[in-house]
Short mmCIF file of N, CA and C in Angstrom, two decimals:
data_model
loop_
_atom_site.label_atom_id
_atom_site.label_comp_id
_atom_site.label_asym_id
_atom_site.label_seq_id
_atom_site.Cartn_x
_atom_site.Cartn_y
_atom_site.Cartn_z
N MET D 21 -20.95 -45.20 -15.38
CA MET D 21 -22.05 -45.57 -16.26
C MET D 21 -21.54 -46.18 -17.57
N GLN D 22 -20.26 -46.11 -17.81
CA GLN D 22 -19.72 -46.63 -19.06
C GLN D 22 -19.74 -48.15 -19.08
N GLN D 23 -19.84 -48.80 -17.92
CA GLN D 23 -19.82 -50.25 -17.87
C GLN D 23 -21.19 -50.87 -18.10
N ILE D 24 -22.23 -50.07 -18.16
CA ILE D 24 -23.57 -50.60 -18.36
C ILE D 24 -23.81 -50.81 -19.85
N ILE D 25 -24.09 -52.03 -20.21
CA ILE D 25 -24.37 -52.38 -21.60
C ILE D 25 -25.78 -52.94 -21.66
N ILE D 26 -26.57 -52.40 -22.55
CA ILE D 26 -27.95 -52.87 -22.70
C ILE D 26 -27.97 -53.87 -23.84
N ASN D 27 -28.42 -55.06 -23.53
CA ASN D 27 -28.50 -56.14 -24.51
C ASN D 27 -29.92 -56.12 -25.10
N TRP D 28 -30.08 -55.46 -26.24
CA TRP D 28 -31.41 -55.26 -26.83
C TRP D 28 -32.10 -56.56 -27.22
N PRO D 29 -31.41 -57.55 -27.83
CA PRO D 29 -32.13 -58.80 -28.14
C PRO D 29 -32.66 -59.50 -26.88
N ARG D 30 -31.91 -59.45 -25.80
CA ARG D 30 -32.36 -60.07 -24.56
C ARG D 30 -33.58 -59.34 -24.01
N LEU D 31 -33.56 -58.00 -24.03
CA LEU D 31 -34.72 -57.23 -23.57
C LEU D 31 -35.93 -57.48 -24.45
N PHE D 32 -35.72 -57.65 -25.75
CA PHE D 32 -36.82 -57.95 -26.67
C PHE D 32 -37.43 -59.30 -26.34
N ARG D 33 -36.57 -60.29 -26.02
CA ARG D 33 -37.08 -61.61 -25.63
C ARG D 33 -37.91 -61.50 -24.36
N TYR D 34 -37.45 -60.70 -23.38
CA TYR D 34 -38.20 -60.53 -22.15
C TYR D 34 -39.54 -59.86 -22.40
N SER D 35 -39.57 -58.88 -23.30
CA SER D 35 -40.85 -58.23 -23.60
C SER D 35 -41.79 -59.21 -24.30
N LEU D 36 -41.25 -60.05 -25.17
CA LEU D 36 -42.10 -61.07 -25.80
C LEU D 36 -42.61 -62.06 -24.77
N LEU D 37 -41.76 -62.43 -23.81
CA LEU D 37 -42.21 -63.32 -22.75
C LEU D 37 -43.30 -62.67 -21.91
N PHE D 38 -43.19 -61.36 -21.66
CA PHE D 38 -44.23 -60.67 -20.91
C PHE D 38 -45.53 -60.65 -21.69
N ILE D 39 -45.48 -60.46 -23.00
CA ILE D 39 -46.70 -60.47 -23.81
C ILE D 39 -47.36 -61.84 -23.76
N VAL D 40 -46.56 -62.90 -23.88
CA VAL D 40 -47.11 -64.26 -23.80
C VAL D 40 -47.68 -64.51 -22.41
N PHE D 41 -46.96 -64.06 -21.36
CA PHE D 41 -47.46 -64.19 -19.99
C PHE D 41 -48.78 -63.47 -19.82
N SER D 42 -48.89 -62.26 -20.36
CA SER D 42 -50.13 -61.49 -20.25
C SER D 42 -51.28 -62.17 -20.97
N MET D 43 -51.00 -62.73 -22.14
CA MET D 43 -52.06 -63.43 -22.88
C MET D 43 -52.51 -64.68 -22.12
N LEU D 44 -51.57 -65.43 -21.55
CA LEU D 44 -51.95 -66.63 -20.80
C LEU D 44 -52.75 -66.28 -19.55
N VAL D 45 -52.35 -65.23 -18.85
CA VAL D 45 -53.10 -64.81 -17.67
C VAL D 45 -54.50 -64.33 -18.07
N THR D 46 -54.59 -63.62 -19.19
CA THR D 46 -55.89 -63.15 -19.68
C THR D 46 -56.80 -64.34 -20.01
N ILE D 47 -56.27 -65.31 -20.70
CA ILE D 47 -57.07 -66.51 -21.04
C ILE D 47 -57.48 -67.26 -19.78
N PHE D 48 -56.54 -67.41 -18.84
CA PHE D 48 -56.86 -68.12 -17.60
C PHE D 48 -57.94 -67.39 -16.81
N MET D 49 -57.83 -66.05 -16.70
CA MET D 49 -58.85 -65.30 -15.96
C MET D 49 -60.21 -65.39 -16.65
N HIS D 50 -60.20 -65.38 -17.97
CA HIS D 50 -61.45 -65.47 -18.71
C HIS D 50 -62.13 -66.82 -18.47
N ILE D 51 -61.34 -67.88 -18.48
CA ILE D 51 -61.90 -69.21 -18.22
C ILE D 51 -62.35 -69.33 -16.77
N TRP D 52 -61.56 -68.78 -15.85
CA TRP D 52 -61.86 -68.89 -14.43
C TRP D 52 -63.18 -68.21 -14.06
N PHE D 53 -63.45 -67.05 -14.65
CA PHE D 53 -64.65 -66.30 -14.29
C PHE D 53 -65.86 -66.64 -15.16
N SER D 54 -65.73 -67.60 -16.03
CA SER D 54 -66.87 -68.03 -16.83
C SER D 54 -67.55 -69.23 -16.17
N ALA D 55 -68.80 -69.41 -16.52
CA ALA D 55 -69.58 -70.50 -15.91
C ALA D 55 -69.11 -71.86 -16.41
N SER D 56 -68.82 -71.96 -17.70
CA SER D 56 -68.36 -73.23 -18.25
C SER D 56 -67.35 -72.94 -19.36
N LEU D 57 -66.73 -73.98 -19.84
CA LEU D 57 -65.73 -73.82 -20.90
C LEU D 57 -66.38 -73.36 -22.19
N GLU D 58 -67.59 -73.87 -22.46
CA GLU D 58 -68.32 -73.45 -23.66
C GLU D 58 -68.72 -71.97 -23.57
N ASP D 59 -69.15 -71.54 -22.38
CA ASP D 59 -69.48 -70.14 -22.16
C ASP D 59 -68.24 -69.26 -22.32
N ALA D 60 -67.10 -69.75 -21.85
CA ALA D 60 -65.85 -68.99 -22.00
C ALA D 60 -65.48 -68.86 -23.47
N TRP D 61 -65.69 -69.92 -24.24
CA TRP D 61 -65.37 -69.87 -25.67
C TRP D 61 -66.29 -68.88 -26.40
N ASN D 62 -67.59 -68.91 -26.10
CA ASN D 62 -68.52 -67.99 -26.75
C ASN D 62 -68.24 -66.54 -26.36
N ASN D 63 -67.94 -66.29 -25.09
CA ASN D 63 -67.61 -64.94 -24.66
C ASN D 63 -66.24 -64.50 -25.15
N GLY D 64 -65.35 -65.45 -25.35
CA GLY D 64 -64.01 -65.11 -25.84
C GLY D 64 -64.02 -64.60 -27.27
N VAL D 65 -64.95 -65.08 -28.04
CA VAL D 65 -65.07 -64.59 -29.42
C VAL D 65 -65.58 -63.15 -29.42
N ASN D 66 -66.45 -62.83 -28.48
CA ASN D 66 -67.02 -61.48 -28.38
C ASN D 66 -66.34 -60.65 -27.28
N PHE D 67 -65.07 -60.83 -27.11
CA PHE D 67 -64.30 -60.14 -26.08
C PHE D 67 -64.24 -58.64 -26.39
N SER D 68 -64.73 -57.81 -25.48
CA SER D 68 -64.76 -56.37 -25.75
C SER D 68 -63.41 -55.74 -25.43
N MET D 69 -63.20 -54.54 -25.92
CA MET D 69 -61.94 -53.84 -25.69
C MET D 69 -61.78 -53.48 -24.21
N ALA D 70 -62.87 -53.18 -23.53
CA ALA D 70 -62.81 -52.85 -22.10
C ALA D 70 -62.36 -54.07 -21.29
N GLN D 71 -62.89 -55.24 -21.64
CA GLN D 71 -62.49 -56.46 -20.95
C GLN D 71 -61.02 -56.79 -21.24
N LEU D 72 -60.59 -56.58 -22.45
CA LEU D 72 -59.20 -56.83 -22.80
C LEU D 72 -58.27 -55.88 -22.06
N THR D 73 -58.64 -54.62 -21.97
CA THR D 73 -57.83 -53.64 -21.25
C THR D 73 -57.77 -53.99 -19.77
N MET D 74 -58.90 -54.37 -19.19
CA MET D 74 -58.93 -54.72 -17.78
C MET D 74 -58.06 -55.94 -17.50
N SER D 75 -58.15 -56.95 -18.33
CA SER D 75 -57.35 -58.16 -18.11
C SER D 75 -55.86 -57.89 -18.32
N PHE D 76 -55.53 -57.01 -19.28
CA PHE D 76 -54.13 -56.64 -19.47
C PHE D 76 -53.60 -55.89 -18.26
N GLU D 77 -54.39 -54.99 -17.70
CA GLU D 77 -53.96 -54.25 -16.51
C GLU D 77 -53.82 -55.17 -15.31
N LEU D 78 -54.69 -56.16 -15.19
CA LEU D 78 -54.56 -57.12 -14.10
C LEU D 78 -53.31 -57.97 -14.25
N SER D 79 -53.01 -58.40 -15.46
CA SER D 79 -51.78 -59.19 -15.66
C SER D 79 -50.54 -58.33 -15.45
N LEU D 80 -50.60 -57.06 -15.82
CA LEU D 80 -49.50 -56.15 -15.57
C LEU D 80 -49.30 -55.93 -14.07
N THR D 81 -50.40 -55.83 -13.33
CA THR D 81 -50.31 -55.69 -11.89
C THR D 81 -49.70 -56.93 -11.25
N LEU D 82 -50.09 -58.09 -11.73
CA LEU D 82 -49.50 -59.34 -11.24
C LEU D 82 -48.01 -59.38 -11.54
N PHE D 83 -47.62 -58.95 -12.72
CA PHE D 83 -46.21 -58.90 -13.09
C PHE D 83 -45.44 -57.94 -12.18
N ILE D 84 -46.04 -56.81 -11.83
CA ILE D 84 -45.38 -55.84 -10.96
C ILE D 84 -45.22 -56.43 -9.56
N PHE D 85 -46.24 -57.12 -9.06
CA PHE D 85 -46.14 -57.72 -7.73
C PHE D 85 -45.10 -58.82 -7.67
N ILE D 86 -44.83 -59.47 -8.77
CA ILE D 86 -43.79 -60.50 -8.81
C ILE D 86 -42.42 -59.86 -9.00
N ALA D 87 -42.32 -58.88 -9.89
CA ALA D 87 -41.01 -58.32 -10.25
C ALA D 87 -40.44 -57.41 -9.18
N PHE D 88 -41.26 -56.68 -8.44
CA PHE D 88 -40.74 -55.73 -7.47
C PHE D 88 -39.89 -56.39 -6.38
N PRO D 89 -40.39 -57.43 -5.69
CA PRO D 89 -39.53 -58.05 -4.67
C PRO D 89 -38.29 -58.72 -5.25
N VAL D 90 -38.41 -59.27 -6.45
CA VAL D 90 -37.25 -59.91 -7.07
C VAL D 90 -36.17 -58.87 -7.37
N LEU D 91 -36.55 -57.73 -7.93
CA LEU D 91 -35.57 -56.69 -8.23
C LEU D 91 -34.99 -56.07 -6.96
N LEU D 92 -35.81 -55.92 -5.95
CA LEU D 92 -35.31 -55.37 -4.69
C LEU D 92 -34.32 -56.32 -4.04
N PHE D 93 -34.63 -57.61 -4.03
CA PHE D 93 -33.70 -58.61 -3.49
C PHE D 93 -32.42 -58.65 -4.30
N ARG D 94 -32.53 -58.55 -5.62
CA ARG D 94 -31.35 -58.55 -6.48
C ARG D 94 -30.45 -57.35 -6.17
N PHE D 95 -31.06 -56.17 -5.98
CA PHE D 95 -30.26 -54.98 -5.65
C PHE D 95 -29.56 -55.17 -4.31
N ILE D 96 -30.29 -55.64 -3.29
CA ILE D 96 -29.71 -55.80 -1.96
C ILE D 96 -28.59 -56.83 -1.99
N LEU D 97 -28.77 -57.92 -2.71
CA LEU D 97 -27.75 -58.97 -2.80
C LEU D 97 -26.47 -58.43 -3.44
N PHE D 98 -26.59 -57.80 -4.60
CA PHE D 98 -25.40 -57.32 -5.29
C PHE D 98 -24.78 -56.12 -4.58
N PHE D 99 -25.59 -55.31 -3.92
CA PHE D 99 -25.03 -54.19 -3.17
C PHE D 99 -24.21 -54.68 -1.99
N SER D 100 -24.72 -55.68 -1.28
CA SER D 100 -23.96 -56.22 -0.15
C SER D 100 -22.67 -56.90 -0.63
N LYS D 101 -22.74 -57.61 -1.75
CA LYS D 101 -21.51 -58.21 -2.30
C LYS D 101 -20.53 -57.13 -2.74
N MET D 102 -21.05 -56.04 -3.30
CA MET D 102 -20.17 -54.95 -3.72
C MET D 102 -19.49 -54.31 -2.51
N ILE D 103 -20.22 -54.15 -1.42
CA ILE D 103 -19.66 -53.53 -0.22
C ILE D 103 -18.59 -54.43 0.41
N TYR D 104 -18.83 -55.73 0.49
CA TYR D 104 -17.91 -56.60 1.22
C TYR D 104 -16.81 -57.18 0.34
N ARG D 105 -17.07 -57.47 -0.90
CA ARG D 105 -16.05 -58.08 -1.76
C ARG D 105 -15.47 -57.13 -2.79
N GLY D 106 -16.16 -56.03 -3.07
CA GLY D 106 -15.77 -55.20 -4.19
C GLY D 106 -14.99 -53.95 -3.85
N ARG D 107 -14.78 -53.67 -2.56
CA ARG D 107 -14.02 -52.47 -2.20
C ARG D 107 -12.54 -52.70 -2.40
N LYS D 108 -11.83 -51.62 -2.69
CA LYS D 108 -10.37 -51.70 -2.71
C LYS D 108 -9.89 -51.91 -1.28
N PRO D 109 -8.73 -52.54 -1.10
CA PRO D 109 -8.29 -52.88 0.26
C PRO D 109 -8.09 -51.67 1.18
N ASP D 110 -7.75 -50.53 0.65
CA ASP D 110 -7.48 -49.37 1.49
C ASP D 110 -8.71 -48.49 1.75
N VAL D 111 -9.87 -48.91 1.27
CA VAL D 111 -11.10 -48.11 1.43
C VAL D 111 -12.01 -48.78 2.46
N ALA D 112 -12.30 -48.04 3.52
CA ALA D 112 -13.23 -48.54 4.53
C ALA D 112 -14.67 -48.29 4.08
N MET D 113 -15.58 -48.97 4.75
CA MET D 113 -16.98 -48.81 4.36
C MET D 113 -17.50 -47.41 4.68
N LEU D 114 -17.14 -46.91 5.84
CA LEU D 114 -17.55 -45.56 6.25
C LEU D 114 -16.29 -44.72 6.46
N ASN D 115 -15.97 -43.88 5.50
CA ASN D 115 -14.84 -42.97 5.64
C ASN D 115 -15.11 -41.71 4.83
N PHE D 116 -14.14 -40.82 4.81
CA PHE D 116 -14.34 -39.56 4.11
C PHE D 116 -14.40 -39.73 2.59
N LYS D 117 -13.82 -40.80 2.04
CA LYS D 117 -13.86 -41.02 0.59
C LYS D 117 -15.29 -41.31 0.12
N THR D 118 -16.05 -41.98 0.96
CA THR D 118 -17.44 -42.27 0.61
C THR D 118 -18.41 -41.27 1.23
N LEU D 119 -17.85 -40.25 1.87
CA LEU D 119 -18.65 -39.23 2.56
C LEU D 119 -19.54 -39.87 3.62
N PHE D 120 -19.04 -40.95 4.25
CA PHE D 120 -19.71 -41.68 5.32
C PHE D 120 -21.08 -42.21 4.90
N ASN D 121 -21.19 -42.56 3.63
CA ASN D 121 -22.43 -43.11 3.09
C ASN D 121 -22.07 -44.26 2.15
N PRO D 122 -22.42 -45.50 2.50
CA PRO D 122 -22.07 -46.64 1.63
C PRO D 122 -22.72 -46.59 0.25
N LEU D 123 -23.82 -45.85 0.09
CA LEU D 123 -24.44 -45.75 -1.23
C LEU D 123 -23.55 -45.01 -2.23
N ASN D 124 -22.58 -44.26 -1.73
CA ASN D 124 -21.69 -43.54 -2.64
C ASN D 124 -20.73 -44.45 -3.39
N PHE D 125 -20.67 -45.73 -3.01
CA PHE D 125 -19.90 -46.68 -3.81
C PHE D 125 -20.51 -46.82 -5.21
N LEU D 126 -21.82 -46.59 -5.31
CA LEU D 126 -22.46 -46.62 -6.62
C LEU D 126 -22.05 -45.43 -7.48
N LEU D 127 -21.71 -44.32 -6.85
CA LEU D 127 -21.37 -43.11 -7.60
C LEU D 127 -19.89 -43.00 -7.94
N PHE D 128 -19.03 -43.62 -7.12
CA PHE D 128 -17.58 -43.50 -7.31
C PHE D 128 -16.98 -44.86 -7.62
N PRO D 129 -16.89 -45.25 -8.89
CA PRO D 129 -16.32 -46.57 -9.20
C PRO D 129 -14.82 -46.64 -8.95
N SER D 130 -14.15 -45.50 -8.72
CA SER D 130 -12.72 -45.54 -8.46
C SER D 130 -12.41 -46.16 -7.10
N LEU D 131 -13.41 -46.31 -6.23
CA LEU D 131 -13.22 -46.92 -4.92
C LEU D 131 -13.37 -48.44 -4.96
N LEU D 132 -13.70 -48.98 -6.13
CA LEU D 132 -14.00 -50.41 -6.26
C LEU D 132 -12.93 -51.12 -7.07
N ASN D 133 -12.75 -52.41 -6.78
CA ASN D 133 -11.89 -53.25 -7.61
C ASN D 133 -12.72 -53.78 -8.79
N PRO D 134 -12.14 -54.54 -9.72
CA PRO D 134 -12.92 -55.01 -10.89
C PRO D 134 -14.14 -55.85 -10.53
N VAL D 135 -14.05 -56.64 -9.47
CA VAL D 135 -15.21 -57.43 -9.04
C VAL D 135 -16.31 -56.49 -8.55
N GLY D 136 -15.91 -55.46 -7.81
CA GLY D 136 -16.87 -54.50 -7.30
C GLY D 136 -17.54 -53.70 -8.41
N ARG D 137 -16.79 -53.43 -9.48
CA ARG D 137 -17.39 -52.72 -10.61
C ARG D 137 -18.45 -53.57 -11.29
N ASP D 138 -18.21 -54.87 -11.34
CA ASP D 138 -19.23 -55.77 -11.92
C ASP D 138 -20.48 -55.78 -11.05
N TYR D 139 -20.30 -55.86 -9.73
CA TYR D 139 -21.46 -55.80 -8.82
C TYR D 139 -22.15 -54.45 -8.91
N ARG D 140 -21.39 -53.37 -9.09
CA ARG D 140 -21.96 -52.03 -9.24
C ARG D 140 -22.84 -51.97 -10.48
N ARG D 141 -22.37 -52.56 -11.57
CA ARG D 141 -23.15 -52.59 -12.81
C ARG D 141 -24.46 -53.32 -12.59
N ARG D 142 -24.41 -54.44 -11.90
CA ARG D 142 -25.63 -55.21 -11.63
C ARG D 142 -26.58 -54.45 -10.71
N CYS D 143 -26.03 -53.74 -9.72
CA CYS D 143 -26.87 -52.91 -8.84
C CYS D 143 -27.55 -51.81 -9.63
N LEU D 144 -26.81 -51.16 -10.52
CA LEU D 144 -27.38 -50.06 -11.31
C LEU D 144 -28.45 -50.56 -12.27
N ILE D 145 -28.24 -51.73 -12.83
CA ILE D 145 -29.27 -52.31 -13.70
C ILE D 145 -30.54 -52.60 -12.90
N SER D 146 -30.38 -53.13 -11.69
CA SER D 146 -31.54 -53.39 -10.83
C SER D 146 -32.25 -52.09 -10.48
N LEU D 147 -31.49 -51.04 -10.19
CA LEU D 147 -32.11 -49.75 -9.88
C LEU D 147 -32.84 -49.17 -11.08
N ILE D 148 -32.25 -49.29 -12.25
CA ILE D 148 -32.90 -48.78 -13.47
C ILE D 148 -34.22 -49.53 -13.71
N LEU D 149 -34.19 -50.84 -13.53
CA LEU D 149 -35.42 -51.61 -13.71
C LEU D 149 -36.46 -51.29 -12.65
N LEU D 150 -36.01 -51.06 -11.40
CA LEU D 150 -36.96 -50.67 -10.34
C LEU D 150 -37.59 -49.32 -10.63
N ILE D 151 -36.80 -48.37 -11.09
CA ILE D 151 -37.34 -47.05 -11.43
C ILE D 151 -38.32 -47.15 -12.58
N SER D 152 -37.98 -47.96 -13.58
CA SER D 152 -38.92 -48.13 -14.70
C SER D 152 -40.20 -48.83 -14.24
N LEU D 153 -40.08 -49.73 -13.27
CA LEU D 153 -41.26 -50.39 -12.72
C LEU D 153 -42.14 -49.40 -11.97
N TYR D 154 -41.51 -48.48 -11.20
CA TYR D 154 -42.27 -47.42 -10.53
C TYR D 154 -42.98 -46.54 -11.56
N LEU D 155 -42.29 -46.16 -12.61
CA LEU D 155 -42.92 -45.33 -13.64
C LEU D 155 -44.09 -46.07 -14.29
N LEU D 156 -43.92 -47.36 -14.51
CA LEU D 156 -45.01 -48.16 -15.07
C LEU D 156 -46.20 -48.20 -14.12
N MET D 157 -45.92 -48.32 -12.82
CA MET D 157 -47.01 -48.31 -11.83
C MET D 157 -47.72 -46.96 -11.82
N ILE D 158 -46.97 -45.87 -11.91
CA ILE D 158 -47.58 -44.55 -11.92
C ILE D 158 -48.45 -44.37 -13.15
N LEU D 159 -47.95 -44.83 -14.30
CA LEU D 159 -48.75 -44.72 -15.53
C LEU D 159 -49.98 -45.61 -15.47
N LEU D 160 -49.87 -46.74 -14.81
CA LEU D 160 -51.01 -47.64 -14.70
C LEU D 160 -52.08 -47.06 -13.77
N ILE D 161 -51.65 -46.41 -12.70
CA ILE D 161 -52.61 -45.82 -11.76
C ILE D 161 -53.33 -44.65 -12.40
N ASN D 162 -52.61 -43.83 -13.16
CA ASN D 162 -53.24 -42.67 -13.78
C ASN D 162 -53.87 -43.12 -15.04
#
């Protein structure tokens, strides 16, 4: 876990991008469900808090539906690269060092070469983001 570095300015930029994305989706949905552009403008001025909350939750749901497969694909890609390119030469994929479980490469970085440690870091970041996405989904449902 010592190789994981969180880049706070980059995460802040992503959160700002998500806020802009949510606002654009909210505006688009408001225009889409209105009868005319003038009606959308008049209703937009009198936008209630319930409508704003609903549109924010819808944009968050859209973000989750986009981010989940991307993060899952990213984890699978880097995990497979870690297994095939990142192992030390004397370590087999299924042996007693890994307790016959390839997922244990994530837990034991001593079995990996420097390239594998980089892939391990990327896998762990993907897992952390997936777990946070699940927590966000749970909070959104409740």
